[in-house]
Amino acid sequence: KAKELAGNNYCFYTREMNNRTIENVQLENDLYKALEREEFEIYFQPQVDYKEMKLFGVEALLRWNHRKKGMISPEEFIPLAEETGLIIPIGEWMLKNACKQVKNWHDDGFGEFKVAVNLSALQFEQRNFVKVVQSILDETKLPPRLLGFELTENLIIKNKSLTYTTIQQLIALGITISIDDFGKGYSSLGYLKNFPIDTLKIDKSFIRDVEEDTDSSAILATIIHLGQNLKLNVIGEGVETMEEANFLLSKGCHYMQGYLFSPPLSIEEFEKSFLQKDKGLFKITK
Ligand code: C2E
Ligand code: MG
Ligand code: MG
Ligand code: MG
């Protein structure tokens, strides 16, 4: 049987896959060096209150500016960073610098807005994770109420009791927790009952084509109601059109994030478009 399988594997092991593997190994080597080479950058995507027409937060998104390949998507290198364990130092770098940046903006008088940082399961499962977070908050002096973590449903479901304990400890520090890509992953809703979650971020697949597709409109409206009934904040993710934004608003969801308002921006771009002192906090002008 094993031989049979091996035989099959051999058949599938084409030249193309071989190349891809070599490329992956190279990328992995480069990933090891990316931190010391200072190739990572943080982009910030505005989160807006569409009813008040203003910015209330930003999501910090990691970017790898590879010296030869240019920008590499997190969809490509985050899985690699998770496989190799590199997500631990990279995630720590990300958290520290995101906190530092938002604290700077805070100090410069741009008002208070929150920063949301994505977490991988491996980071969350570190024994000393809460201590690491605490020391980053101490060092950067960011008020914990301005920090949020985005976790996926899969992360929560993977090890419920560990996740529960860690979330409780983070909440005790004053940090808030969002469920990212809500609706896309594991379909069990049971954890919503017990976990001290602050926000649901509705996955962008439910936002898309909401006008034409009555099924996704129904699902979207139901998710918003679910969040409201559980007294959670709800953010619509990946909002690209006015139709999508207006639909969300009509169902009572006024927190949104998406290309309609802005793509993720470099620090310079974000400051230029959203943080001009004379303008105060961002106002939507559409
Ligand atoms: P995510 O946390 O769900 O982030 C939202 C993704 O949707 C971002 O992709 C963002 O650029 C994209 N997006 C925002 N608005 C729109 C829109 O209107 N339309 C469309 N089509 N897309 C939109 P990005 O930056 O490529 O990041 C992809 C994923 O990589 C993130 O999904 C997150 O899971 C992961 N990621 C990014 N940074 C980090 C990080 O620092 N740590 C970890 N663990 N994961 C990260
Ligand atoms: Mg996210
Ligand atoms: Mg998401
Ligand atoms: Mg995601």
Short mmCIF file of C-alpha atoms and ligand atoms in Angstrom, two decimals:
data_model
loop_
_atom_site.label_atom_id
_atom_site.label_comp_id
_atom_site.label_asym_id
_atom_site.label_seq_id
_atom_site.Cartn_x
_atom_site.Cartn_y
_atom_site.Cartn_z
CA LYS A 1 0.00 0.00 0.00
CA ALA A 2 2.77 2.41 0.99
CA LYS A 3 4.58 1.56 -2.22
CA GLU A 4 1.47 2.24 -4.20
CA LEU A 5 1.17 5.65 -2.61
CA ALA A 6 4.83 6.39 -3.14
CA GLY A 7 4.40 5.41 -6.77
CA ASN A 8 1.51 7.78 -7.09
CA ASN A 9 3.43 10.56 -5.47
CA TYR A 10 6.26 9.97 -7.87
CA CYS A 11 3.90 10.34 -10.81
CA PHE A 12 2.64 13.66 -9.50
CA TYR A 13 6.11 14.97 -8.79
CA THR A 14 6.45 16.98 -11.95
CA ARG A 15 9.17 19.39 -12.99
CA GLU A 16 6.88 22.29 -12.27
CA MET A 17 6.36 21.19 -8.69
CA ASN A 18 10.07 20.68 -8.29
CA ASN A 19 10.69 24.26 -9.36
CA ARG A 20 8.04 25.51 -7.07
CA THR A 21 9.63 23.69 -4.16
CA ILE A 22 13.03 25.17 -4.90
CA GLU A 23 11.47 28.58 -5.12
CA ASN A 24 9.79 27.98 -1.77
CA VAL A 25 13.05 27.00 -0.14
CA GLN A 26 14.64 30.18 -1.47
CA LEU A 27 11.74 32.25 -0.25
CA GLU A 28 12.05 30.55 3.13
CA ASN A 29 15.75 31.44 3.31
CA ASP A 30 14.95 35.01 2.40
CA LEU A 31 12.22 35.12 5.01
CA TYR A 32 14.79 34.20 7.67
CA LYS A 33 16.81 37.25 6.70
CA ALA A 34 13.93 39.64 6.08
CA LEU A 35 13.75 40.93 9.65
CA GLU A 36 17.41 41.89 9.96
CA ARG A 37 17.36 43.28 6.42
CA GLU A 38 14.42 45.44 7.50
CA GLU A 39 12.30 44.35 4.56
CA PHE A 40 9.02 44.36 6.47
CA GLU A 41 6.69 47.29 6.44
CA ILE A 42 3.36 47.96 8.06
CA TYR A 43 0.45 49.21 6.02
CA PHE A 44 -2.61 50.67 7.66
CA GLN A 45 -6.13 50.32 6.34
CA PRO A 46 -8.72 52.76 7.68
CA GLN A 47 -11.81 51.47 9.44
CA VAL A 48 -14.61 53.97 9.19
CA ASP A 49 -17.88 54.76 10.85
CA TYR A 50 -20.02 55.29 7.76
CA LYS A 51 -22.84 56.88 9.71
CA GLU A 52 -20.63 59.46 11.41
CA MET A 53 -18.43 59.66 8.32
CA LYS A 54 -15.22 59.31 10.25
CA LEU A 55 -12.26 57.11 10.99
CA PHE A 56 -12.42 55.05 14.18
CA GLY A 57 -9.55 52.66 13.71
CA VAL A 58 -6.95 51.08 11.46
CA GLU A 59 -6.03 47.51 10.69
CA ALA A 60 -2.28 46.91 10.59
CA LEU A 61 -1.31 44.69 7.66
CA LEU A 62 2.14 43.24 7.16
CA ARG A 63 4.01 43.84 3.90
CA TRP A 64 7.22 42.19 2.78
CA ASN A 65 9.24 44.32 0.41
CA HIS A 66 11.61 41.68 -0.94
CA ARG A 67 14.88 43.16 -2.23
CA LYS A 68 14.59 41.36 -5.59
CA LYS A 69 10.96 40.34 -5.93
CA GLY A 70 9.34 43.53 -4.66
CA MET A 71 6.16 43.37 -2.63
CA ILE A 72 5.10 39.85 -1.67
CA SER A 73 1.54 39.29 -0.52
CA PRO A 74 0.93 38.11 3.04
CA GLU A 75 -1.27 35.38 1.54
CA GLU A 76 1.99 33.98 0.18
CA PHE A 77 4.47 34.48 3.01
CA ILE A 78 2.35 34.25 6.18
CA PRO A 79 1.74 30.50 5.65
CA LEU A 80 5.50 30.08 5.17
CA ALA A 81 6.19 32.10 8.30
CA GLU A 82 3.74 29.90 10.19
CA GLU A 83 5.29 26.65 8.92
CA THR A 84 8.78 27.75 9.89
CA GLY A 85 7.86 29.34 13.21
CA LEU A 86 9.19 32.66 11.96
CA ILE A 87 5.76 34.15 12.57
CA ILE A 88 6.78 34.44 16.25
CA PRO A 89 9.58 37.00 15.82
CA ILE A 90 7.87 38.58 12.82
CA GLY A 91 4.58 38.89 14.72
CA GLU A 92 6.38 40.44 17.66
CA TRP A 93 8.06 42.96 15.39
CA MET A 94 4.68 43.72 13.82
CA LEU A 95 2.92 44.22 17.14
CA LYS A 96 5.63 46.41 18.61
CA ASN A 97 5.90 48.66 15.58
CA ALA A 98 2.15 48.94 15.02
CA CYS A 99 1.71 50.01 18.67
CA LYS A 100 4.61 52.43 18.44
CA GLN A 101 3.24 54.06 15.29
CA VAL A 102 -0.29 54.52 16.59
CA LYS A 103 1.05 55.88 19.88
CA ASN A 104 3.09 58.41 17.86
CA TRP A 105 -0.01 59.53 15.97
CA HIS A 106 -1.85 59.74 19.27
CA ASP A 107 0.95 61.88 20.77
CA ASP A 108 1.04 64.10 17.68
CA GLY A 109 -2.53 65.12 18.38
CA PHE A 110 -4.37 63.23 15.66
CA GLY A 111 -6.95 61.99 18.11
CA GLU A 112 -7.65 58.53 19.38
CA PHE A 113 -8.18 55.65 17.06
CA LYS A 114 -7.64 51.97 17.58
CA VAL A 115 -5.18 49.66 15.89
CA ALA A 116 -6.13 46.07 15.05
CA VAL A 117 -3.34 43.51 14.71
CA ASN A 118 -3.82 40.05 13.20
CA LEU A 119 -2.58 37.06 15.15
CA SER A 120 -1.60 33.57 14.07
CA ALA A 121 -2.36 30.50 16.15
CA LEU A 122 1.32 29.87 16.79
CA GLN A 123 1.77 33.29 18.39
CA PHE A 124 -1.30 32.82 20.48
CA GLU A 125 -0.17 29.40 21.66
CA GLN A 126 3.17 30.66 23.00
CA ARG A 127 3.33 30.11 26.70
CA ASN A 128 4.54 33.65 27.38
CA PHE A 129 2.36 35.41 24.82
CA VAL A 130 0.46 37.58 27.30
CA LYS A 131 3.75 38.63 28.93
CA VAL A 132 5.15 39.61 25.53
CA VAL A 133 2.07 41.72 24.84
CA GLN A 134 2.26 43.31 28.28
CA SER A 135 5.90 44.25 27.81
CA ILE A 136 5.21 45.74 24.36
CA LEU A 137 2.41 47.84 25.86
CA ASP A 138 4.75 48.96 28.66
CA GLU A 139 7.51 49.80 26.23
CA THR A 140 5.41 51.66 23.66
CA LYS A 141 3.03 53.20 26.23
CA LEU A 142 0.06 52.65 23.93
CA PRO A 143 -3.12 52.68 26.04
CA PRO A 144 -4.37 49.06 25.86
CA ARG A 145 -7.89 50.23 24.99
CA LEU A 146 -6.45 51.35 21.64
CA LEU A 147 -5.19 47.86 20.81
CA GLY A 148 -7.33 45.11 19.32
CA PHE A 149 -6.41 41.63 18.14
CA GLU A 150 -8.01 39.91 15.17
CA LEU A 151 -8.37 36.16 15.54
CA THR A 152 -9.95 33.72 13.11
CA GLU A 153 -12.65 31.28 14.12
CA ASN A 154 -10.30 28.43 13.29
CA LEU A 155 -7.76 29.70 15.81
CA ILE A 156 -10.40 29.84 18.53
CA ILE A 157 -11.83 26.42 17.77
CA LYS A 158 -8.41 24.75 17.57
CA ASN A 159 -7.78 24.82 21.29
CA LYS A 160 -10.79 26.29 23.01
CA SER A 161 -9.62 26.17 26.61
CA LEU A 162 -6.18 27.62 25.92
CA THR A 163 -7.73 30.31 23.74
CA TYR A 164 -10.34 31.09 26.36
CA THR A 165 -7.73 31.54 29.10
CA THR A 166 -5.46 33.66 26.93
CA ILE A 167 -8.33 35.85 25.73
CA GLN A 168 -9.41 36.42 29.35
CA GLN A 169 -5.87 37.54 30.23
CA LEU A 170 -5.69 39.88 27.24
CA ILE A 171 -9.10 41.37 28.08
CA ALA A 172 -7.85 41.94 31.62
CA LEU A 173 -5.07 44.07 30.13
CA GLY A 174 -7.74 46.19 28.40
CA ILE A 175 -7.28 44.80 24.89
CA THR A 176 -10.30 43.95 22.69
CA ILE A 177 -10.78 40.89 20.52
CA SER A 178 -12.33 40.70 17.05
CA ILE A 179 -13.29 37.63 15.06
CA ASP A 180 -11.78 38.04 11.59
CA ASP A 181 -13.34 36.64 8.41
CA PHE A 182 -16.46 35.79 10.36
CA GLY A 183 -18.66 33.22 8.65
CA LYS A 184 -15.91 31.89 6.43
CA GLY A 185 -14.32 29.34 8.73
CA TYR A 186 -15.65 26.89 11.23
CA SER A 187 -19.40 27.10 11.38
CA SER A 188 -19.93 26.37 15.08
CA LEU A 189 -21.36 29.43 16.79
CA GLY A 190 -21.17 28.02 20.31
CA TYR A 191 -18.01 29.85 21.23
CA LEU A 192 -19.73 33.21 20.73
CA LYS A 193 -21.77 32.49 23.83
CA ASN A 194 -18.81 32.03 26.16
CA PHE A 195 -15.97 34.06 24.74
CA PRO A 196 -15.53 37.73 25.70
CA ILE A 197 -15.43 38.92 22.12
CA ASP A 198 -15.88 42.56 21.20
CA THR A 199 -16.33 42.62 17.43
CA LEU A 200 -17.35 40.46 14.48
CA LYS A 201 -15.69 41.26 11.18
CA ILE A 202 -17.94 39.91 8.45
CA ASP A 203 -15.94 38.12 5.79
CA LYS A 204 -15.75 39.95 2.49
CA SER A 205 -17.29 37.06 0.57
CA PHE A 206 -20.65 37.90 2.17
CA ILE A 207 -20.36 41.57 1.28
CA ARG A 208 -19.74 41.00 -2.41
CA ASP A 209 -22.60 41.21 -4.92
CA VAL A 210 -25.07 41.83 -2.18
CA GLU A 211 -27.47 43.64 -4.49
CA GLU A 212 -27.90 40.87 -7.05
CA ASP A 213 -27.55 37.87 -4.82
CA THR A 214 -30.48 37.57 -2.45
CA ASP A 215 -28.93 34.62 -0.62
CA SER A 216 -25.86 36.56 0.37
CA SER A 217 -28.05 39.54 1.30
CA ALA A 218 -30.02 37.27 3.63
CA ILE A 219 -26.88 35.81 5.18
CA LEU A 220 -25.38 39.26 5.61
CA ALA A 221 -28.50 40.64 7.30
CA THR A 222 -28.61 37.58 9.58
CA ILE A 223 -24.96 37.93 10.63
CA ILE A 224 -25.52 41.61 11.46
CA HIS A 225 -28.55 40.72 13.56
CA LEU A 226 -26.62 37.97 15.31
CA GLY A 227 -23.91 40.47 16.23
CA GLN A 228 -26.43 43.04 17.39
CA ASN A 229 -28.33 40.53 19.51
CA LEU A 230 -25.10 39.45 21.18
CA LYS A 231 -24.24 43.13 21.72
CA LEU A 232 -21.11 42.88 19.61
CA ASN A 233 -19.73 45.49 17.27
CA VAL A 234 -19.98 44.44 13.65
CA ILE A 235 -17.56 45.53 10.93
CA GLY A 236 -18.22 44.87 7.27
CA GLU A 237 -14.93 43.90 5.61
CA GLY A 238 -13.97 44.36 1.97
CA VAL A 239 -16.57 47.03 1.17
CA GLU A 240 -15.92 48.12 -2.42
CA THR A 241 -19.09 49.86 -3.62
CA MET A 242 -21.59 52.41 -2.37
CA GLU A 243 -24.33 49.79 -2.85
CA GLU A 244 -22.56 47.46 -0.43
CA ALA A 245 -21.99 50.27 2.08
CA ASN A 246 -25.58 51.42 1.89
CA PHE A 247 -26.90 47.90 2.27
CA LEU A 248 -24.80 47.39 5.41
CA LEU A 249 -25.97 50.72 6.79
CA SER A 250 -29.62 49.87 6.07
CA LYS A 251 -29.19 46.72 8.18
CA GLY A 252 -27.66 48.68 11.06
CA CYS A 253 -23.97 47.95 10.42
CA HIS A 254 -22.13 51.24 10.17
CA TYR A 255 -18.56 50.13 10.82
CA MET A 256 -16.81 49.32 7.57
CA GLN A 257 -13.45 48.69 5.97
CA GLY A 258 -12.66 48.33 2.29
CA TYR A 259 -11.37 49.76 -0.96
CA LEU A 260 -14.40 52.08 -1.18
CA PHE A 261 -12.83 54.10 1.61
CA SER A 262 -9.18 53.23 1.15
CA PRO A 263 -6.79 50.36 0.41
CA PRO A 264 -4.13 49.61 3.03
CA LEU A 265 -1.67 52.53 2.96
CA SER A 266 1.97 53.07 3.82
CA ILE A 267 2.62 55.32 6.82
CA GLU A 268 3.35 58.29 4.56
CA GLU A 269 0.25 57.76 2.44
CA PHE A 270 -1.94 57.29 5.47
CA GLU A 271 -0.69 60.48 7.08
CA LYS A 272 -1.17 62.42 3.87
CA SER A 273 -4.73 61.24 3.26
CA PHE A 274 -6.09 60.87 6.77
CA LEU A 275 -4.08 62.79 9.32
CA GLN A 276 -3.72 66.34 8.14
CA LYS A 277 -3.78 68.44 11.26
CA ASP A 278 -6.05 71.19 9.96
CA LYS A 279 -8.61 68.63 8.78
CA GLY A 280 -8.87 66.81 12.09
CA LEU A 281 -9.88 63.18 11.88
CA PHE A 282 -10.76 61.81 8.48
CA LYS A 283 -14.10 62.75 6.99
CA ILE A 284 -15.58 60.93 4.04
CA THR A 285 -16.17 63.41 1.28
CA LYS A 286 -17.98 61.18 -1.22
P1 C2E B 1 -7.35 39.94 6.83
O1 C2E B 1 -6.89 40.10 8.21
O2 C2E B 1 -8.74 39.45 6.60
O3 C2E B 1 -7.14 41.38 6.14
C1 C2E B 1 -7.98 41.95 5.19
C2 C2E B 1 -7.46 41.70 3.79
O4 C2E B 1 -8.43 42.15 2.86
C3 C2E B 1 -6.18 42.50 3.50
O5 C2E B 1 -5.40 41.75 2.60
C4 C2E B 1 -6.75 43.72 2.79
O6 C2E B 1 -5.83 44.36 1.93
C5 C2E B 1 -7.87 43.11 2.00
N1 C2E B 1 -8.92 44.08 1.67
C6 C2E B 1 -9.27 45.18 2.34
N2 C2E B 1 -10.30 45.82 1.74
C7 C2E B 1 -10.61 45.10 0.65
C8 C2E B 1 -11.59 45.25 -0.38
O7 C2E B 1 -12.39 46.18 -0.43
N3 C2E B 1 -11.62 44.27 -1.35
C9 C2E B 1 -10.75 43.24 -1.34
N4 C2E B 1 -10.85 42.33 -2.32
N5 C2E B 1 -9.81 43.06 -0.38
C10 C2E B 1 -9.75 43.98 0.61
P2 C2E B 1 -3.83 41.56 2.82
O8 C2E B 1 -3.24 42.82 3.35
O9 C2E B 1 -3.28 41.01 1.55
O10 C2E B 1 -3.73 40.49 3.95
C11 C2E B 1 -4.19 39.19 3.75
C12 C2E B 1 -4.25 38.39 5.02
O11 C2E B 1 -2.92 38.16 5.52
C13 C2E B 1 -4.97 39.10 6.15
O12 C2E B 1 -6.37 38.96 5.99
C14 C2E B 1 -4.43 38.35 7.34
O13 C2E B 1 -5.11 37.13 7.51
C15 C2E B 1 -3.00 38.06 6.91
N6 C2E B 1 -2.11 39.02 7.56
C16 C2E B 1 -1.74 40.27 7.17
N7 C2E B 1 -0.89 40.85 8.06
C17 C2E B 1 -0.73 39.93 9.05
C18 C2E B 1 0.04 39.91 10.28
O14 C2E B 1 0.71 40.87 10.68
N8 C2E B 1 -0.03 38.76 11.03
C19 C2E B 1 -0.78 37.70 10.64
N9 C2E B 1 -0.79 36.60 11.43
N10 C2E B 1 -1.52 37.68 9.52
C20 C2E B 1 -1.49 38.78 8.73
MG MG B 2 -7.66 40.99 9.79
MG MG B 3 -10.54 39.52 7.30
MG MG B 4 -7.76 36.57 6.89
#
